[in-house]
Amino acid sequence: MAKHAILLTNEEWCEAASSGRVKVYDFFRPRKRGIRALTRGSVCVVMAKAEPGEHWVIYGEFTVIEVREVDGNEYSRLARQGIIHNPLTLRPSDKRWVIFFEEFREYSRKLRKNELTDVKTSTSRKPISEWVVKGISYIDDQALEGIRRKAGGFIRRGAQEVAPPLSERIEDEERLRRLEELVGISELAFPATHECVEFMLLSMGKQLGFNVYTADPSKVCGNMRLGDLADMSRDYLSKYVGPELLKPLSRIDVVWHKSGAGFYAFEAVVGGNMHEALLRLSRISELNAKLFIVSYGNRKSEYDHSIRNPAFSSIRHRCRFISVAHLTKMFILTNLWRRSIETLQLSYMGR
């Protein structure tokens, strides 16, 4: 019978794991002893560390694939793959225990630890609500099923992949609900995929009077082909930039341009690699352009960490982060604004 565990982390890690990006649990502090009691098939329930005065929150769980000690070189390789959240810098000789897992499953209901007054293991006298959890605490099937019962199931995978942090999600949903009631619009008819983030950027750019370009003209959002929105080609770009900048500029996800306003360059990081997106923007650093990363709000800390890399010193103070939630609000409001001024037939606005 597999032994299970309760592990400690923080809400930021939970949000990153829930997005599907993180596949490795990295202990906050190096462990001198192994964790061999956990094996393939063990379930780890993840509890978010509480801030002073706040409650401990049980956020979700994952099933163990493998538990092992890795050296600094292997740890660095895992970090470069983007599957460790906020990785440390280790020397090659350093050792660290990690847990590999396939999928983090977010609970439908986030439990406070003090709610588990009737959940205990088959051998414990005290319920989990009275436990002092430090790093890792082992539980059995009985306790695991008790936690799952109170959590009320799991958030479906598709919802996890596009979900911003819980507090941001609740706030944004309430704001959009009020906006919908005020102006009578429905929810977005498409999910916030990489292609649909590009669609929103292309649509906004055109409505704001820019010419727009995409590196992915054959991709679609719903039944909308991105190339049908773009009105700038590589040849158009070549009129404004030299050959040394044309190639990297043509690889940017979305580009806006208007005479007198210059260039705006956007990289969408939706399930992709933040470092690689910043590299693409850094390759057009000589261009007088405003630069943006669009990603989930729960990857803002990853962006902040990555942009401090010396390789991005040329764009550090020019690049801005936009959350998908904020982009969605801008998209809705831009559409409403454009609709409201349509009767003016302003000649300088895009169609």
Short mmCIF file of C-alpha atoms in Angstrom, two decimals:
data_model
loop_
_atom_site.label_atom_id
_atom_site.label_comp_id
_atom_site.label_asym_id
_atom_site.label_seq_id
_atom_site.Cartn_x
_atom_site.Cartn_y
_atom_site.Cartn_z
CA MET A 1 0.00 0.00 0.00
CA ALA A 2 1.41 3.38 -1.00
CA LYS A 3 1.99 5.85 1.80
CA HIS A 4 0.74 9.38 1.20
CA ALA A 5 1.85 12.75 2.56
CA ILE A 6 0.96 16.36 3.24
CA LEU A 7 3.57 18.74 1.82
CA LEU A 8 4.09 22.43 2.49
CA THR A 9 4.58 25.06 -0.18
CA ASN A 10 3.05 28.47 -0.95
CA GLU A 11 0.11 29.72 -3.02
CA GLU A 12 2.39 30.89 -5.82
CA TRP A 13 3.74 27.35 -6.28
CA CYS A 14 0.19 25.96 -6.23
CA GLU A 15 -0.92 28.36 -8.97
CA ALA A 16 2.09 27.48 -11.12
CA ALA A 17 1.50 23.74 -10.65
CA SER A 18 -2.22 24.15 -11.34
CA SER A 19 -1.39 25.80 -14.69
CA GLY A 20 0.29 22.55 -15.75
CA ARG A 21 3.76 24.07 -16.07
CA VAL A 22 5.40 22.70 -12.90
CA LYS A 23 6.17 18.96 -12.78
CA VAL A 24 8.67 18.81 -9.90
CA TYR A 25 8.18 19.46 -6.19
CA ASP A 26 11.33 21.02 -4.79
CA PHE A 27 11.66 21.06 -1.00
CA PHE A 28 12.10 24.55 0.44
CA ARG A 29 15.00 23.35 2.57
CA PRO A 30 17.56 20.66 1.71
CA ARG A 31 16.70 17.33 3.34
CA LYS A 32 19.48 15.34 5.00
CA ARG A 33 17.31 12.22 5.02
CA GLY A 34 15.56 10.74 2.03
CA ILE A 35 11.82 10.47 1.60
CA ARG A 36 11.77 6.87 0.50
CA ALA A 37 8.42 6.23 2.20
CA LEU A 38 6.89 7.92 -0.86
CA THR A 39 6.88 5.78 -3.99
CA ARG A 40 5.25 5.73 -7.41
CA GLY A 41 1.48 6.02 -6.84
CA SER A 42 1.74 7.87 -3.54
CA VAL A 43 -0.50 10.94 -3.32
CA CYS A 44 0.85 14.21 -1.96
CA VAL A 45 -1.70 16.68 -0.61
CA VAL A 46 -0.32 20.21 -0.90
CA MET A 47 -0.90 22.77 1.83
CA ALA A 48 -0.13 26.42 1.11
CA LYS A 49 1.95 28.21 3.72
CA ALA A 50 -0.01 30.75 5.66
CA GLU A 51 0.98 34.38 6.04
CA PRO A 52 0.94 35.76 9.61
CA GLY A 53 -2.65 35.85 10.82
CA GLU A 54 -3.99 33.76 7.93
CA HIS A 55 -5.15 30.13 7.83
CA TRP A 56 -3.30 27.20 6.32
CA VAL A 57 -5.06 26.20 3.09
CA ILE A 58 -5.13 22.75 1.48
CA TYR A 59 -5.01 23.52 -2.22
CA GLY A 60 -4.83 20.26 -4.19
CA GLU A 61 -2.84 17.09 -4.75
CA PHE A 62 -0.55 15.24 -7.13
CA THR A 63 0.38 11.59 -7.66
CA VAL A 64 4.06 10.69 -7.36
CA ILE A 65 5.90 9.33 -10.39
CA GLU A 66 9.36 9.19 -8.84
CA VAL A 67 11.26 10.40 -5.78
CA ARG A 68 15.02 10.76 -5.94
CA GLU A 69 18.04 12.81 -5.01
CA VAL A 70 19.53 14.83 -7.87
CA ASP A 71 22.86 16.61 -8.17
CA GLY A 72 23.35 20.23 -9.15
CA ASN A 73 23.80 19.44 -12.85
CA GLU A 74 20.54 17.49 -13.14
CA TYR A 75 18.71 20.08 -11.06
CA SER A 76 19.89 22.79 -13.47
CA ARG A 77 18.69 20.78 -16.47
CA LEU A 78 15.25 20.44 -14.88
CA ALA A 79 15.22 24.17 -14.16
CA ARG A 80 16.03 24.98 -17.80
CA GLN A 81 13.05 22.87 -18.86
CA GLY A 82 10.84 25.20 -16.80
CA ILE A 83 9.32 22.42 -14.67
CA ILE A 84 10.70 23.67 -11.32
CA HIS A 85 9.06 26.78 -9.90
CA ASN A 86 11.57 29.48 -8.86
CA PRO A 87 14.60 27.13 -9.00
CA LEU A 88 17.66 27.69 -6.85
CA THR A 89 21.23 28.05 -8.08
CA LEU A 90 23.15 24.92 -7.05
CA ARG A 91 26.76 23.88 -7.41
CA PRO A 92 27.38 20.67 -9.42
CA SER A 93 28.30 18.82 -6.22
CA ASP A 94 25.14 19.91 -4.36
CA LYS A 95 22.42 17.33 -3.73
CA ARG A 96 18.69 17.89 -3.44
CA TRP A 97 15.65 15.62 -3.04
CA VAL A 98 12.82 16.23 -5.49
CA ILE A 99 9.48 14.62 -6.32
CA PHE A 100 8.42 14.15 -9.95
CA PHE A 101 4.72 14.16 -10.78
CA GLU A 102 2.56 14.26 -13.90
CA GLU A 103 -0.41 16.43 -12.99
CA PHE A 104 -1.41 18.71 -10.14
CA ARG A 105 -5.13 18.42 -9.38
CA GLU A 106 -6.64 21.52 -7.80
CA TYR A 107 -9.44 20.93 -5.31
CA SER A 108 -12.83 22.45 -6.06
CA ARG A 109 -12.95 23.75 -2.51
CA LYS A 110 -9.85 25.06 -0.75
CA LEU A 111 -9.87 23.66 2.79
CA ARG A 112 -8.58 25.37 5.87
CA LYS A 113 -6.53 23.05 8.04
CA ASN A 114 -8.76 23.78 11.04
CA GLU A 115 -11.72 22.30 9.14
CA LEU A 116 -10.23 18.80 9.33
CA THR A 117 -11.49 18.14 12.86
CA ASP A 118 -12.91 14.74 11.88
CA VAL A 119 -10.12 13.64 9.53
CA LYS A 120 -7.38 11.45 10.96
CA THR A 121 -5.23 8.49 10.01
CA SER A 122 -6.14 4.99 11.18
CA THR A 123 -3.38 5.13 13.81
CA SER A 124 -3.45 8.75 14.99
CA ARG A 125 -5.30 9.99 18.05
CA LYS A 126 -5.43 13.62 16.95
CA PRO A 127 -7.26 14.89 13.85
CA ILE A 128 -5.18 16.62 11.18
CA SER A 129 -6.61 19.96 12.33
CA GLU A 130 -4.40 19.63 15.42
CA TRP A 131 -1.26 18.46 13.65
CA VAL A 132 1.85 20.61 13.39
CA VAL A 133 2.94 20.10 9.79
CA LYS A 134 6.61 20.83 9.14
CA GLY A 135 7.71 20.20 5.60
CA ILE A 136 6.23 16.73 5.22
CA SER A 137 3.74 14.69 7.26
CA TYR A 138 2.69 11.17 6.30
CA ILE A 139 -0.97 10.12 6.00
CA ASP A 140 -2.81 6.96 4.96
CA ASP A 141 -5.73 6.13 2.66
CA GLN A 142 -8.28 6.91 5.37
CA ALA A 143 -7.00 10.46 5.89
CA LEU A 144 -6.61 11.05 2.14
CA GLU A 145 -10.20 10.05 1.44
CA GLY A 146 -11.39 12.28 4.29
CA ILE A 147 -9.60 15.29 2.77
CA ARG A 148 -10.96 14.54 -0.70
CA ARG A 149 -14.49 14.21 0.64
CA LYS A 150 -14.36 17.64 2.24
CA ALA A 151 -12.70 19.19 -0.84
CA GLY A 152 -15.66 18.18 -3.01
CA GLY A 153 -13.74 16.90 -6.01
CA PHE A 154 -11.38 18.59 -8.44
CA ILE A 155 -11.41 21.52 -10.84
CA ARG A 156 -11.40 20.09 -14.36
CA ARG A 157 -8.06 20.26 -16.15
CA GLY A 158 -9.10 22.69 -18.90
CA ALA A 159 -10.21 25.23 -16.30
CA GLN A 160 -6.91 24.92 -14.46
CA GLU A 161 -4.85 25.76 -17.51
CA VAL A 162 -6.40 29.18 -18.03
CA ALA A 163 -7.09 30.10 -14.42
CA PRO A 164 -5.35 33.09 -12.82
CA PRO A 165 -4.72 33.07 -9.04
CA LEU A 166 -7.85 32.43 -6.98
CA SER A 167 -8.17 35.91 -5.46
CA GLU A 168 -7.60 37.54 -8.88
CA ARG A 169 -10.07 35.18 -10.51
CA ILE A 170 -12.86 36.02 -8.05
CA GLU A 171 -12.25 39.76 -8.37
CA ASP A 172 -12.10 39.67 -12.19
CA GLU A 173 -15.21 37.52 -12.49
CA GLU A 174 -17.18 39.94 -10.31
CA ARG A 175 -16.01 42.98 -12.29
CA LEU A 176 -16.81 41.37 -15.63
CA ARG A 177 -20.21 40.20 -14.37
CA ARG A 178 -21.12 43.77 -13.43
CA LEU A 179 -19.84 45.04 -16.78
CA GLU A 180 -21.90 42.47 -18.64
CA GLU A 181 -25.00 43.47 -16.70
CA LEU A 182 -24.34 47.15 -17.41
CA VAL A 183 -23.84 46.92 -21.17
CA GLY A 184 -25.56 43.64 -21.99
CA ILE A 185 -22.61 41.70 -23.40
CA SER A 186 -21.97 37.99 -23.02
CA GLU A 187 -18.82 36.17 -21.93
CA LEU A 188 -15.97 35.67 -24.38
CA ALA A 189 -16.86 33.10 -27.01
CA PHE A 190 -13.36 31.59 -26.96
CA PRO A 191 -10.84 30.31 -24.38
CA ALA A 192 -7.64 32.15 -23.46
CA THR A 193 -5.34 29.91 -25.49
CA HIS A 194 -2.08 31.11 -27.05
CA GLU A 195 -3.84 31.63 -30.39
CA CYS A 196 -6.77 33.47 -28.81
CA VAL A 197 -4.44 35.77 -26.87
CA GLU A 198 -2.89 36.64 -30.24
CA PHE A 199 -6.38 37.14 -31.68
CA MET A 200 -7.26 39.64 -28.94
CA LEU A 201 -4.02 41.55 -29.53
CA LEU A 202 -4.54 41.66 -33.31
CA SER A 203 -8.16 42.75 -32.94
CA MET A 204 -7.31 45.47 -30.41
CA GLY A 205 -4.47 46.77 -32.54
CA LYS A 206 -6.69 47.14 -35.60
CA GLN A 207 -9.43 48.83 -33.60
CA LEU A 208 -6.90 51.31 -32.21
CA GLY A 209 -5.79 52.26 -35.72
CA PHE A 210 -2.57 50.21 -36.04
CA ASN A 211 -1.41 47.94 -38.81
CA VAL A 212 -0.97 44.48 -37.28
CA TYR A 213 1.28 41.48 -37.96
CA THR A 214 1.41 37.92 -36.62
CA ALA A 215 4.12 35.30 -36.89
CA ASP A 216 1.37 32.64 -36.80
CA PRO A 217 -1.01 33.51 -39.69
CA SER A 218 -2.20 29.91 -40.14
CA LYS A 219 -3.25 29.48 -36.48
CA VAL A 220 -6.90 29.80 -35.51
CA CYS A 221 -8.87 30.99 -32.49
CA GLY A 222 -12.22 29.24 -32.62
CA ASN A 223 -13.15 29.62 -36.29
CA MET A 224 -11.11 32.81 -36.76
CA ARG A 225 -7.85 32.54 -38.71
CA LEU A 226 -5.19 34.92 -37.38
CA GLY A 227 -3.89 35.68 -40.86
CA ASP A 228 -7.29 37.08 -41.83
CA LEU A 229 -6.87 39.83 -39.22
CA ALA A 230 -3.25 40.71 -40.02
CA ASP A 231 -2.71 43.45 -42.59
CA MET A 232 1.09 43.64 -42.30
CA SER A 233 3.38 41.20 -44.10
CA ARG A 234 7.11 40.58 -43.88
CA ASP A 235 7.51 42.83 -46.94
CA TYR A 236 5.67 45.62 -45.10
CA LEU A 237 8.03 45.26 -42.13
CA SER A 238 11.07 45.40 -44.43
CA LYS A 239 10.14 48.98 -45.37
CA TYR A 240 10.80 50.10 -41.79
CA VAL A 241 13.62 47.86 -40.56
CA GLY A 242 16.88 46.59 -42.01
CA PRO A 243 17.64 42.93 -42.77
CA GLU A 244 19.42 42.44 -39.43
CA LEU A 245 16.19 43.23 -37.55
CA LEU A 246 13.66 41.89 -40.05
CA LYS A 247 14.24 38.22 -39.25
CA PRO A 248 13.87 38.48 -35.44
CA LEU A 249 10.99 40.96 -35.75
CA SER A 250 9.09 38.63 -38.08
CA ARG A 251 9.24 35.92 -35.40
CA ILE A 252 7.44 37.99 -32.76
CA ASP A 253 3.93 36.71 -31.98
CA VAL A 254 2.13 40.01 -32.62
CA VAL A 255 3.43 43.38 -33.86
CA TRP A 256 1.56 46.69 -34.11
CA HIS A 257 2.82 49.60 -36.18
CA LYS A 258 1.57 53.08 -37.03
CA SER A 259 3.45 56.05 -38.44
CA GLY A 260 4.17 58.45 -35.63
CA ALA A 261 3.52 55.82 -32.96
CA GLY A 262 6.24 53.32 -33.86
CA PHE A 263 6.25 49.61 -33.08
CA TYR A 264 4.60 47.60 -30.31
CA ALA A 265 5.80 43.99 -29.93
CA PHE A 266 3.95 41.30 -27.96
CA GLU A 267 4.99 37.79 -26.95
CA ALA A 268 2.24 35.50 -25.62
CA VAL A 269 3.47 33.04 -22.99
CA VAL A 270 0.55 30.66 -22.52
CA GLY A 271 2.04 27.34 -21.48
CA GLY A 272 5.30 28.33 -23.21
CA ASN A 273 8.78 29.21 -21.99
CA MET A 274 9.20 32.67 -20.44
CA HIS A 275 12.97 32.77 -21.01
CA GLU A 276 12.63 32.01 -24.73
CA ALA A 277 9.95 34.68 -25.17
CA LEU A 278 12.21 37.28 -23.55
CA LEU A 279 15.07 36.14 -25.79
CA ARG A 280 12.94 36.85 -28.87
CA LEU A 281 12.16 40.35 -27.59
CA SER A 282 15.81 40.99 -26.72
CA ARG A 283 16.79 40.26 -30.32
CA ILE A 284 14.86 43.35 -31.45
CA SER A 285 16.24 45.56 -28.65
CA GLU A 286 17.79 47.94 -31.21
CA LEU A 287 14.33 48.70 -32.56
CA ASN A 288 12.55 51.67 -31.02
CA ALA A 289 9.59 49.61 -29.83
CA LYS A 290 7.44 49.09 -26.76
CA LEU A 291 7.76 45.48 -25.60
CA PHE A 292 5.24 43.30 -23.77
CA ILE A 293 4.91 39.82 -22.33
CA VAL A 294 1.32 38.55 -22.03
CA SER A 295 0.88 35.63 -19.66
CA TYR A 296 -1.13 34.31 -16.73
CA GLY A 297 -1.08 36.48 -13.63
CA ASN A 298 0.38 33.57 -11.69
CA ARG A 299 3.56 33.77 -13.82
CA LYS A 300 4.33 37.40 -12.93
CA SER A 301 6.94 36.36 -10.36
CA GLU A 302 8.57 34.13 -12.98
CA TYR A 303 8.68 37.11 -15.36
CA ASP A 304 10.17 39.34 -12.65
CA HIS A 305 12.85 36.73 -11.95
CA SER A 306 13.64 36.10 -15.63
CA ILE A 307 13.85 39.75 -16.68
CA ARG A 308 16.64 40.27 -14.11
CA ASN A 309 18.87 37.94 -16.11
CA PRO A 310 21.88 39.94 -17.43
CA ALA A 311 21.01 38.71 -20.94
CA PHE A 312 17.93 40.94 -20.84
CA SER A 313 19.56 44.12 -19.54
CA SER A 314 18.85 45.85 -22.88
CA ILE A 315 15.07 45.41 -22.52
CA ARG A 316 14.63 45.24 -18.72
CA HIS A 317 13.32 48.80 -18.39
CA ARG A 318 11.32 48.76 -21.65
CA CYS A 319 9.42 45.53 -21.30
CA ARG A 320 6.07 45.31 -19.49
CA PHE A 321 4.00 42.38 -18.20
CA ILE A 322 0.27 42.14 -19.01
CA SER A 323 -1.82 39.40 -17.41
CA VAL A 324 -4.27 37.47 -19.58
CA ALA A 325 -7.06 38.61 -17.27
CA HIS A 326 -6.12 42.27 -17.81
CA LEU A 327 -5.79 41.77 -21.57
CA THR A 328 -9.28 40.25 -21.63
CA LYS A 329 -10.69 43.31 -19.87
CA MET A 330 -8.89 45.62 -22.30
CA PHE A 331 -10.23 43.59 -25.23
CA ILE A 332 -13.82 43.84 -24.00
CA LEU A 333 -13.57 47.54 -23.20
CA THR A 334 -11.87 48.34 -26.52
CA ASN A 335 -14.68 46.57 -28.37
CA LEU A 336 -17.29 48.50 -26.38
CA TRP A 337 -15.52 51.81 -26.96
CA ARG A 338 -15.10 51.14 -30.68
CA ARG A 339 -18.76 50.18 -30.98
CA SER A 340 -19.81 53.36 -29.17
CA ILE A 341 -17.92 55.68 -31.57
CA GLU A 342 -18.74 53.80 -34.79
CA THR A 343 -21.23 56.46 -35.92
CA LEU A 344 -18.43 59.07 -35.95
CA GLN A 345 -16.72 57.21 -38.83
CA LEU A 346 -13.26 58.43 -37.78
CA SER A 347 -10.99 58.14 -40.81
CA TYR A 348 -7.84 57.39 -38.83
CA MET A 349 -9.31 54.38 -37.01
CA GLY A 350 -8.80 50.83 -38.27
CA ARG A 351 -11.60 48.69 -39.60
#
